[in-house]
Amino acid sequence: ESEREKEGGEERREKRVEEREGGKMGSDKRVTFRRRHSYATKSNKIRKVKTPGGKLVVQYERKRGKVPRCGDTGEKLNGVVCSRPHSRMNLSRPKKTVSRAYGGTLSGGALRDRIVRAFLIEEQKIVKKVLKSQKAAAK
């Protein structure tokens, strides 16, 4: 008798699931695009979402943003928000830059290298000038 009750309970549970899913064959997974663009391209990715009313509708996915990279080294820039170019236009300044020369364009290490290189080049120029003046004084 207990087995019969269990079977009856299972049948009732299955019936409830079928009603919820919309019929005996299972729910229909087909959806239509909301926009006129109908090709499966990178810019037309969709996600199927069940609404509270039980309808299956399409939501369009936005493209993932990328973290800006250093122009010299190619490493990811710290302190700059990952975003798409058009949405980056609307971001506030602190999210787009770091408070440093070339902040948001070059990484700290690359900038340090540039500064050191510029300093050494200037030093070299000074040394050349001094040597030239010493040579002229010796003549």
CSV table of N, CA and C in Angstrom, one decimal:
chain,number,residue,atom,x,y,z
A,1,GLU,N,0.8,-1.2,0.0
A,1,GLU,CA,0.0,0.0,0.0
A,1,GLU,C,0.9,1.3,0.0
A,2,SER,N,2.0,1.2,0.8
A,2,SER,CA,2.8,2.4,0.8
A,2,SER,C,3.5,2.7,-0.5
A,3,GLU,N,3.8,1.6,-1.3
A,3,GLU,CA,4.4,1.7,-2.6
A,3,GLU,C,3.4,2.4,-3.5
A,4,ARG,N,2.2,2.0,-3.4
A,4,ARG,CA,1.2,2.6,-4.3
A,4,ARG,C,1.0,4.1,-4.0
A,5,GLU,N,1.1,4.5,-2.7
A,5,GLU,CA,1.0,5.9,-2.4
A,5,GLU,C,2.2,6.7,-2.9
A,6,LYS,N,3.3,6.0,-2.9
A,6,LYS,CA,4.5,6.7,-3.4
A,6,LYS,C,4.4,6.9,-4.9
A,7,GLU,N,3.9,5.9,-5.6
A,7,GLU,CA,3.7,6.0,-7.0
A,7,GLU,C,2.7,7.1,-7.4
A,8,GLY,N,1.6,7.2,-6.6
A,8,GLY,CA,0.6,8.2,-6.8
A,8,GLY,C,1.2,9.6,-6.6
A,9,GLY,N,2.1,9.7,-5.5
A,9,GLY,CA,2.7,11.0,-5.3
A,9,GLY,C,3.7,11.4,-6.4
A,10,GLU,N,4.4,10.4,-6.9
A,10,GLU,CA,5.3,10.7,-8.0
A,10,GLU,C,4.6,11.1,-9.2
A,11,GLU,N,3.4,10.5,-9.5
A,11,GLU,CA,2.6,10.9,-10.7
A,11,GLU,C,2.1,12.3,-10.5
A,12,ARG,N,1.7,12.6,-9.3
A,12,ARG,CA,1.2,14.0,-9.1
A,12,ARG,C,2.4,15.0,-9.3
A,13,ARG,N,3.5,14.7,-8.8
A,13,ARG,CA,4.7,15.6,-8.9
A,13,ARG,C,5.1,15.8,-10.4
A,14,GLU,N,5.0,14.6,-11.2
A,14,GLU,CA,5.3,14.7,-12.6
A,14,GLU,C,4.3,15.6,-13.3
A,15,LYS,N,3.1,15.5,-12.9
A,15,LYS,CA,2.0,16.3,-13.5
A,15,LYS,C,2.2,17.8,-13.3
A,16,ARG,N,2.6,18.1,-12.0
A,16,ARG,CA,2.9,19.5,-11.7
A,16,ARG,C,4.0,20.0,-12.5
A,17,VAL,N,5.1,19.3,-12.7
A,17,VAL,CA,6.2,19.7,-13.4
A,17,VAL,C,5.8,19.9,-14.9
A,18,GLU,N,5.0,19.0,-15.4
A,18,GLU,CA,4.6,19.1,-16.8
A,18,GLU,C,3.8,20.4,-17.0
A,19,GLU,N,2.9,20.7,-16.1
A,19,GLU,CA,2.0,21.9,-16.1
A,19,GLU,C,2.9,23.1,-16.1
A,20,ARG,N,3.9,23.1,-15.2
A,20,ARG,CA,4.8,24.2,-15.1
A,20,ARG,C,5.6,24.5,-16.4
A,21,GLU,N,6.1,23.4,-17.0
A,21,GLU,CA,6.9,23.5,-18.2
A,21,GLU,C,6.1,23.7,-19.4
A,22,GLY,N,4.8,23.6,-19.4
A,22,GLY,CA,3.9,23.9,-20.5
A,22,GLY,C,3.6,22.7,-21.4
A,23,GLY,N,3.2,21.6,-20.9
A,23,GLY,CA,2.8,20.4,-21.7
A,23,GLY,C,3.7,19.2,-21.4
A,24,LYS,N,3.2,18.1,-22.1
A,24,LYS,CA,3.8,16.8,-21.8
A,24,LYS,C,5.2,16.7,-22.6
A,25,MET,N,5.3,17.3,-23.7
A,25,MET,CA,6.5,17.2,-24.5
A,25,MET,C,7.7,18.0,-24.0
A,26,GLY,N,7.5,18.7,-22.9
A,26,GLY,CA,8.6,19.6,-22.4
A,26,GLY,C,8.4,21.0,-22.9
A,27,SER,N,9.1,22.0,-22.3
A,27,SER,CA,8.9,23.3,-22.7
A,27,SER,C,9.5,23.6,-24.1
A,28,ASP,N,8.9,24.6,-24.8
A,28,ASP,CA,9.4,25.0,-26.1
A,28,ASP,C,10.6,26.0,-25.9
A,29,LYS,N,11.8,25.7,-26.4
A,29,LYS,CA,12.9,26.5,-26.2
A,29,LYS,C,13.1,27.6,-27.3
A,30,ARG,N,12.2,27.6,-28.3
A,30,ARG,CA,12.4,28.5,-29.4
A,30,ARG,C,12.0,29.9,-29.0
A,31,VAL,N,12.8,30.9,-29.5
A,31,VAL,CA,12.5,32.3,-29.2
A,31,VAL,C,12.8,33.1,-30.5
A,32,THR,N,12.2,34.3,-30.6
A,32,THR,CA,12.5,35.2,-31.7
A,32,THR,C,13.3,36.4,-31.3
A,33,PHE,N,14.1,36.9,-32.2
A,33,PHE,CA,14.9,38.1,-31.9
A,33,PHE,C,14.0,39.3,-31.7
A,34,ARG,N,14.5,40.2,-30.9
A,34,ARG,CA,13.7,41.4,-30.6
A,34,ARG,C,14.0,42.5,-31.6
A,35,ARG,N,15.3,42.4,-32.2
A,35,ARG,CA,15.7,43.4,-33.1
A,35,ARG,C,15.7,42.8,-34.5
A,36,ARG,N,15.9,43.7,-35.5
A,36,ARG,CA,15.8,43.2,-36.9
A,36,ARG,C,17.0,42.4,-37.4
A,37,HIS,N,18.1,42.5,-36.7
A,37,HIS,CA,19.3,41.8,-37.1
A,37,HIS,C,19.2,40.3,-36.7
A,38,SER,N,19.2,39.4,-37.7
A,38,SER,CA,18.9,38.0,-37.5
A,38,SER,C,20.0,37.1,-37.6
A,39,TYR,N,21.3,37.6,-37.8
A,39,TYR,CA,22.4,36.7,-38.0
A,39,TYR,C,23.1,36.4,-36.7
A,40,ALA,N,23.7,35.2,-36.5
A,40,ALA,CA,24.4,34.9,-35.3
A,40,ALA,C,25.8,35.4,-35.3
A,41,THR,N,26.0,36.7,-35.2
A,41,THR,CA,27.3,37.3,-35.2
A,41,THR,C,27.8,37.7,-33.8
A,42,LYS,N,29.0,38.2,-33.7
A,42,LYS,CA,29.6,38.5,-32.4
A,42,LYS,C,28.8,39.6,-31.7
A,43,SER,N,28.2,40.5,-32.5
A,43,SER,CA,27.5,41.7,-31.9
A,43,SER,C,26.0,41.3,-31.6
A,44,ASN,N,25.6,40.1,-32.0
A,44,ASN,CA,24.1,39.8,-31.9
A,44,ASN,C,23.9,38.6,-31.0
A,45,LYS,N,24.8,38.5,-29.9
A,45,LYS,CA,24.6,37.3,-29.0
A,45,LYS,C,23.4,37.5,-28.1
A,46,ILE,N,22.8,36.4,-27.8
A,46,ILE,CA,21.6,36.5,-26.9
A,46,ILE,C,21.6,35.6,-25.8
A,47,ARG,N,20.8,35.8,-24.8
A,47,ARG,CA,20.6,34.9,-23.6
A,47,ARG,C,19.1,34.8,-23.5
A,48,LYS,N,18.7,33.5,-23.3
A,48,LYS,CA,17.3,33.2,-23.1
A,48,LYS,C,17.0,33.4,-21.6
A,49,VAL,N,15.9,34.1,-21.3
A,49,VAL,CA,15.5,34.4,-19.9
A,49,VAL,C,14.1,34.1,-19.7
A,50,LYS,N,13.7,33.4,-18.6
A,50,LYS,CA,12.3,33.1,-18.3
A,50,LYS,C,11.8,34.3,-17.4
A,51,THR,N,10.7,34.9,-17.9
A,51,THR,CA,10.1,36.1,-17.2
A,51,THR,C,9.3,35.5,-16.0
A,52,PRO,N,8.9,36.4,-15.1
A,52,PRO,CA,8.0,36.0,-14.0
A,52,PRO,C,6.7,35.5,-14.5
A,53,GLY,N,6.3,35.9,-15.7
A,53,GLY,CA,5.0,35.5,-16.3
A,53,GLY,C,5.1,34.1,-17.0
A,54,GLY,N,6.3,33.6,-17.0
A,54,GLY,CA,6.5,32.2,-17.6
A,54,GLY,C,6.9,32.2,-19.0
A,55,LYS,N,7.1,33.4,-19.6
A,55,LYS,CA,7.5,33.5,-21.0
A,55,LYS,C,9.0,33.4,-21.2
A,56,LEU,N,9.4,32.8,-22.3
A,56,LEU,CA,10.8,32.7,-22.6
A,56,LEU,C,11.2,33.8,-23.5
A,57,VAL,N,12.0,34.8,-23.1
A,57,VAL,CA,12.3,35.9,-24.0
A,57,VAL,C,13.8,36.0,-24.2
A,58,VAL,N,14.2,36.9,-25.1
A,58,VAL,CA,15.6,37.1,-25.5
A,58,VAL,C,16.2,38.3,-24.8
A,59,GLN,N,17.4,38.2,-24.2
A,59,GLN,CA,18.1,39.4,-23.8
A,59,GLN,C,19.4,39.5,-24.5
A,60,TYR,N,19.7,40.6,-25.0
A,60,TYR,CA,20.9,40.8,-25.8
A,60,TYR,C,22.1,41.0,-24.9
A,61,GLU,N,23.2,40.2,-25.2
A,61,GLU,CA,24.5,40.3,-24.5
A,61,GLU,C,25.3,41.5,-25.0
A,62,ARG,N,25.9,42.2,-24.0
A,62,ARG,CA,26.9,43.3,-24.4
A,62,ARG,C,28.2,42.6,-24.6
A,63,LYS,N,29.1,43.2,-25.5
A,63,LYS,CA,30.4,42.6,-25.6
A,63,LYS,C,31.2,42.9,-24.4
A,64,ARG,N,32.1,42.0,-24.1
A,64,ARG,CA,32.9,42.1,-22.9
A,64,ARG,C,34.0,43.2,-23.1
A,65,GLY,N,34.3,44.0,-22.1
A,65,GLY,CA,35.3,45.0,-22.3
A,65,GLY,C,36.7,44.4,-22.0
A,66,LYS,N,37.7,45.1,-22.4
A,66,LYS,CA,39.1,44.7,-22.1
A,66,LYS,C,39.8,45.7,-21.3
A,67,VAL,N,40.7,45.2,-20.5
A,67,VAL,CA,41.5,46.1,-19.7
A,67,VAL,C,42.6,46.8,-20.6
A,68,PRO,N,42.7,48.1,-20.5
A,68,PRO,CA,43.7,48.8,-21.3
A,68,PRO,C,45.1,48.2,-21.0
A,69,ARG,N,46.0,48.2,-22.0
A,69,ARG,CA,47.3,47.7,-21.9
A,69,ARG,C,48.4,48.8,-22.1
A,70,CYS,N,49.5,48.6,-21.6
A,70,CYS,CA,50.7,49.5,-21.7
A,70,CYS,C,51.1,49.5,-23.2
A,71,GLY,N,51.4,50.7,-23.7
A,71,GLY,CA,51.8,50.9,-25.1
A,71,GLY,C,53.2,50.3,-25.3
A,72,ASP,N,54.1,50.3,-24.3
A,72,ASP,CA,55.4,49.8,-24.4
A,72,ASP,C,55.6,48.3,-24.1
A,73,THR,N,55.1,47.9,-23.0
A,73,THR,CA,55.3,46.5,-22.5
A,73,THR,C,54.2,45.6,-22.8
A,74,GLY,N,53.0,46.2,-23.0
A,74,GLY,CA,51.8,45.3,-23.3
A,74,GLY,C,51.2,44.7,-22.1
A,75,GLU,N,51.6,45.1,-20.9
A,75,GLU,CA,51.0,44.5,-19.7
A,75,GLU,C,49.7,45.3,-19.3
A,76,LYS,N,48.8,44.6,-18.6
A,76,LYS,CA,47.6,45.3,-18.2
A,76,LYS,C,47.8,46.4,-17.3
A,77,LEU,N,47.1,47.5,-17.5
A,77,LEU,CA,47.3,48.7,-16.6
A,77,LEU,C,46.4,48.5,-15.4
A,78,ASN,N,47.1,48.7,-14.2
A,78,ASN,CA,46.4,48.7,-12.9
A,78,ASN,C,45.6,50.0,-12.7
A,79,GLY,N,44.5,49.9,-12.0
A,79,GLY,CA,43.7,51.1,-11.6
A,79,GLY,C,42.9,51.7,-12.7
A,80,VAL,N,42.8,51.0,-13.9
A,80,VAL,CA,41.9,51.5,-15.0
A,80,VAL,C,40.8,50.4,-15.2
A,81,VAL,N,39.6,50.9,-15.3
A,81,VAL,CA,38.4,50.0,-15.3
A,81,VAL,C,38.4,49.3,-16.7
A,82,CYS,N,38.0,48.1,-16.7
A,82,CYS,CA,37.8,47.3,-17.9
A,82,CYS,C,36.4,47.7,-18.5
A,83,SER,N,36.5,48.2,-19.8
A,83,SER,CA,35.3,48.7,-20.4
A,83,SER,C,35.4,48.7,-21.9
A,84,ARG,N,34.2,48.9,-22.6
A,84,ARG,CA,34.2,49.0,-24.0
A,84,ARG,C,34.5,50.5,-24.4
A,85,PRO,N,35.0,50.8,-25.6
A,85,PRO,CA,35.4,52.1,-25.9
A,85,PRO,C,34.3,53.2,-25.8
A,86,HIS,N,33.1,52.8,-26.2
A,86,HIS,CA,32.0,53.8,-26.2
A,86,HIS,C,31.6,54.1,-24.8
A,87,SER,N,31.6,53.0,-23.9
A,87,SER,CA,31.1,53.3,-22.5
A,87,SER,C,32.3,53.9,-21.7
A,88,ARG,N,33.5,53.8,-22.2
A,88,ARG,CA,34.6,54.4,-21.5
A,88,ARG,C,34.5,55.9,-21.6
A,89,MET,N,33.9,56.4,-22.7
A,89,MET,CA,33.7,57.8,-22.9
A,89,MET,C,32.9,58.4,-21.8
A,90,ASN,N,32.0,57.7,-21.3
A,90,ASN,CA,31.1,58.2,-20.2
A,90,ASN,C,31.6,58.0,-18.8
A,91,LEU,N,32.7,57.2,-18.7
A,91,LEU,CA,33.2,57.0,-17.3
A,91,LEU,C,33.8,58.2,-16.7
A,92,SER,N,33.9,58.3,-15.4
A,92,SER,CA,34.5,59.4,-14.8
A,92,SER,C,36.0,59.3,-14.9
A,93,ARG,N,36.7,60.4,-14.7
A,93,ARG,CA,38.2,60.5,-14.9
A,93,ARG,C,38.9,59.5,-14.0
A,94,PRO,N,38.6,59.4,-12.7
A,94,PRO,CA,39.4,58.4,-11.9
A,94,PRO,C,39.3,57.0,-12.3
A,95,LYS,N,38.3,56.6,-13.1
A,95,LYS,CA,38.2,55.2,-13.6
A,95,LYS,C,39.0,55.0,-14.8
A,96,LYS,N,39.4,56.1,-15.5
A,96,LYS,CA,40.1,56.0,-16.8
A,96,LYS,C,41.6,56.2,-16.6
A,97,THR,N,42.1,56.8,-15.6
A,97,THR,CA,43.5,57.2,-15.5
A,97,THR,C,44.0,56.9,-14.1
A,98,VAL,N,45.4,57.0,-13.9
A,98,VAL,CA,46.0,57.0,-12.6
A,98,VAL,C,46.8,58.3,-12.5
A,99,SER,N,46.9,58.8,-11.3
A,99,SER,CA,47.5,60.1,-11.1
A,99,SER,C,49.0,60.0,-11.2
A,100,ARG,N,49.5,60.0,-12.4
A,100,ARG,CA,50.9,59.9,-12.7
A,100,ARG,C,51.1,60.4,-14.2
A,101,ALA,N,52.2,60.9,-14.5
A,101,ALA,CA,52.5,61.2,-15.9
A,101,ALA,C,52.2,60.0,-16.8
A,102,TYR,N,51.5,60.1,-17.9
A,102,TYR,CA,51.1,59.0,-18.8
A,102,TYR,C,50.3,58.0,-18.0
A,103,GLY,N,49.6,58.4,-17.0
A,103,GLY,CA,48.7,57.5,-16.2
A,103,GLY,C,47.6,57.0,-17.1
A,104,GLY,N,47.3,55.7,-17.2
A,104,GLY,CA,46.2,55.2,-18.0
A,104,GLY,C,46.7,54.9,-19.4
A,105,THR,N,48.0,55.2,-19.7
A,105,THR,CA,48.5,54.9,-21.0
A,105,THR,C,49.8,54.0,-20.9
A,106,LEU,N,50.7,54.3,-20.0
A,106,LEU,CA,51.9,53.5,-19.8
A,106,LEU,C,51.8,52.9,-18.4
A,107,SER,N,52.5,51.8,-18.2
A,107,SER,CA,52.6,51.2,-16.9
A,107,SER,C,53.7,51.9,-16.1
A,108,GLY,N,53.7,51.7,-14.8
A,108,GLY,CA,54.7,52.4,-14.0
A,108,GLY,C,56.1,52.0,-14.3
A,109,GLY,N,56.3,50.7,-14.6
A,109,GLY,CA,57.7,50.2,-14.9
A,109,GLY,C,58.2,50.8,-16.2
A,110,ALA,N,57.3,50.9,-17.2
A,110,ALA,CA,57.6,51.4,-18.5
A,110,ALA,C,58.0,52.9,-18.4
A,111,LEU,N,57.2,53.6,-17.6
A,111,LEU,CA,57.5,55.1,-17.4
A,111,LEU,C,58.8,55.3,-16.7
A,112,ARG,N,59.1,54.4,-15.7
A,112,ARG,CA,60.4,54.5,-15.0
A,112,ARG,C,61.5,54.3,-15.9
A,113,ASP,N,61.4,53.3,-16.8
A,113,ASP,CA,62.5,53.1,-17.8
A,113,ASP,C,62.7,54.3,-18.7
A,114,ARG,N,61.6,54.9,-19.1
A,114,ARG,CA,61.7,56.1,-20.0
A,114,ARG,C,62.4,57.2,-19.3
A,115,ILE,N,62.0,57.4,-18.0
A,115,ILE,CA,62.6,58.5,-17.2
A,115,ILE,C,64.1,58.3,-17.1
A,116,VAL,N,64.5,57.0,-16.7
A,116,VAL,CA,65.9,56.7,-16.5
A,116,VAL,C,66.6,56.9,-17.8
A,117,ARG,N,66.1,56.4,-18.9
A,117,ARG,CA,66.7,56.5,-20.2
A,117,ARG,C,66.9,58.0,-20.6
A,118,ALA,N,65.9,58.8,-20.4
A,118,ALA,CA,66.0,60.3,-20.7
A,118,ALA,C,67.1,60.9,-19.8
A,119,PHE,N,67.1,60.5,-18.6
A,119,PHE,CA,68.1,61.1,-17.7
A,119,PHE,C,69.6,60.7,-18.1
A,120,LEU,N,69.7,59.4,-18.5
A,120,LEU,CA,71.1,59.0,-18.9
A,120,LEU,C,71.5,59.6,-20.2
A,121,ILE,N,70.6,59.9,-21.1
A,121,ILE,CA,70.9,60.5,-22.4
A,121,ILE,C,71.4,62.0,-22.1
A,122,GLU,N,70.6,62.7,-21.2
A,122,GLU,CA,71.0,64.0,-20.8
A,122,GLU,C,72.4,64.0,-20.2
A,123,GLU,N,72.7,63.1,-19.3
A,123,GLU,CA,74.0,63.0,-18.6
A,123,GLU,C,75.1,62.8,-19.7
A,124,GLN,N,74.8,61.9,-20.6
A,124,GLN,CA,75.8,61.6,-21.7
A,124,GLN,C,76.1,62.9,-22.5
A,125,LYS,N,75.0,63.7,-22.8
A,125,LYS,CA,75.2,65.0,-23.5
A,125,LYS,C,76.1,65.9,-22.7
A,126,ILE,N,75.9,66.0,-21.4
A,126,ILE,CA,76.7,66.8,-20.5
A,126,ILE,C,78.2,66.4,-20.5
A,127,VAL,N,78.4,65.1,-20.4
A,127,VAL,CA,79.7,64.5,-20.4
A,127,VAL,C,80.4,64.8,-21.7
A,128,LYS,N,79.7,64.7,-22.9
A,128,LYS,CA,80.3,65.0,-24.2
A,128,LYS,C,80.7,66.5,-24.2
A,129,LYS,N,79.8,67.4,-23.7
A,129,LYS,CA,80.1,68.8,-23.7
A,129,LYS,C,81.3,69.1,-22.9
A,130,VAL,N,81.4,68.5,-21.7
A,130,VAL,CA,82.6,68.7,-20.8
A,130,VAL,C,83.9,68.3,-21.5
A,131,LEU,N,83.8,67.1,-22.1
A,131,LEU,CA,85.0,66.5,-22.8
A,131,LEU,C,85.5,67.4,-23.9
A,132,LYS,N,84.5,67.9,-24.7
A,132,LYS,CA,84.7,68.8,-25.8
A,132,LYS,C,85.4,70.1,-25.3
A,133,SER,N,84.9,70.7,-24.2
A,133,SER,CA,85.5,71.9,-23.7
A,133,SER,C,86.9,71.7,-23.1
A,134,GLN,N,87.1,70.5,-22.5
A,134,GLN,CA,88.4,70.2,-22.0
A,134,GLN,C,89.4,70.1,-23.2
A,135,LYS,N,89.0,69.4,-24.2
A,135,LYS,CA,89.8,69.3,-25.4
A,135,LYS,C,90.2,70.7,-26.0
A,136,ALA,N,89.2,71.5,-26.1
A,136,ALA,CA,89.4,72.9,-26.6
A,136,ALA,C,90.4,73.7,-25.7
A,137,ALA,N,90.3,73.5,-24.4
A,137,ALA,CA,91.2,74.2,-23.4
A,137,ALA,C,92.6,73.7,-23.5
A,138,ALA,N,92.7,72.4,-23.8
A,138,ALA,CA,94.1,71.8,-23.9
A,138,ALA,C,94.8,72.3,-25.1
A,139,LYS,N,94.1,72.7,-26.2
A,139,LYS,CA,94.8,73.1,-27.4
A,139,LYS,C,95.3,74.5,-27.3
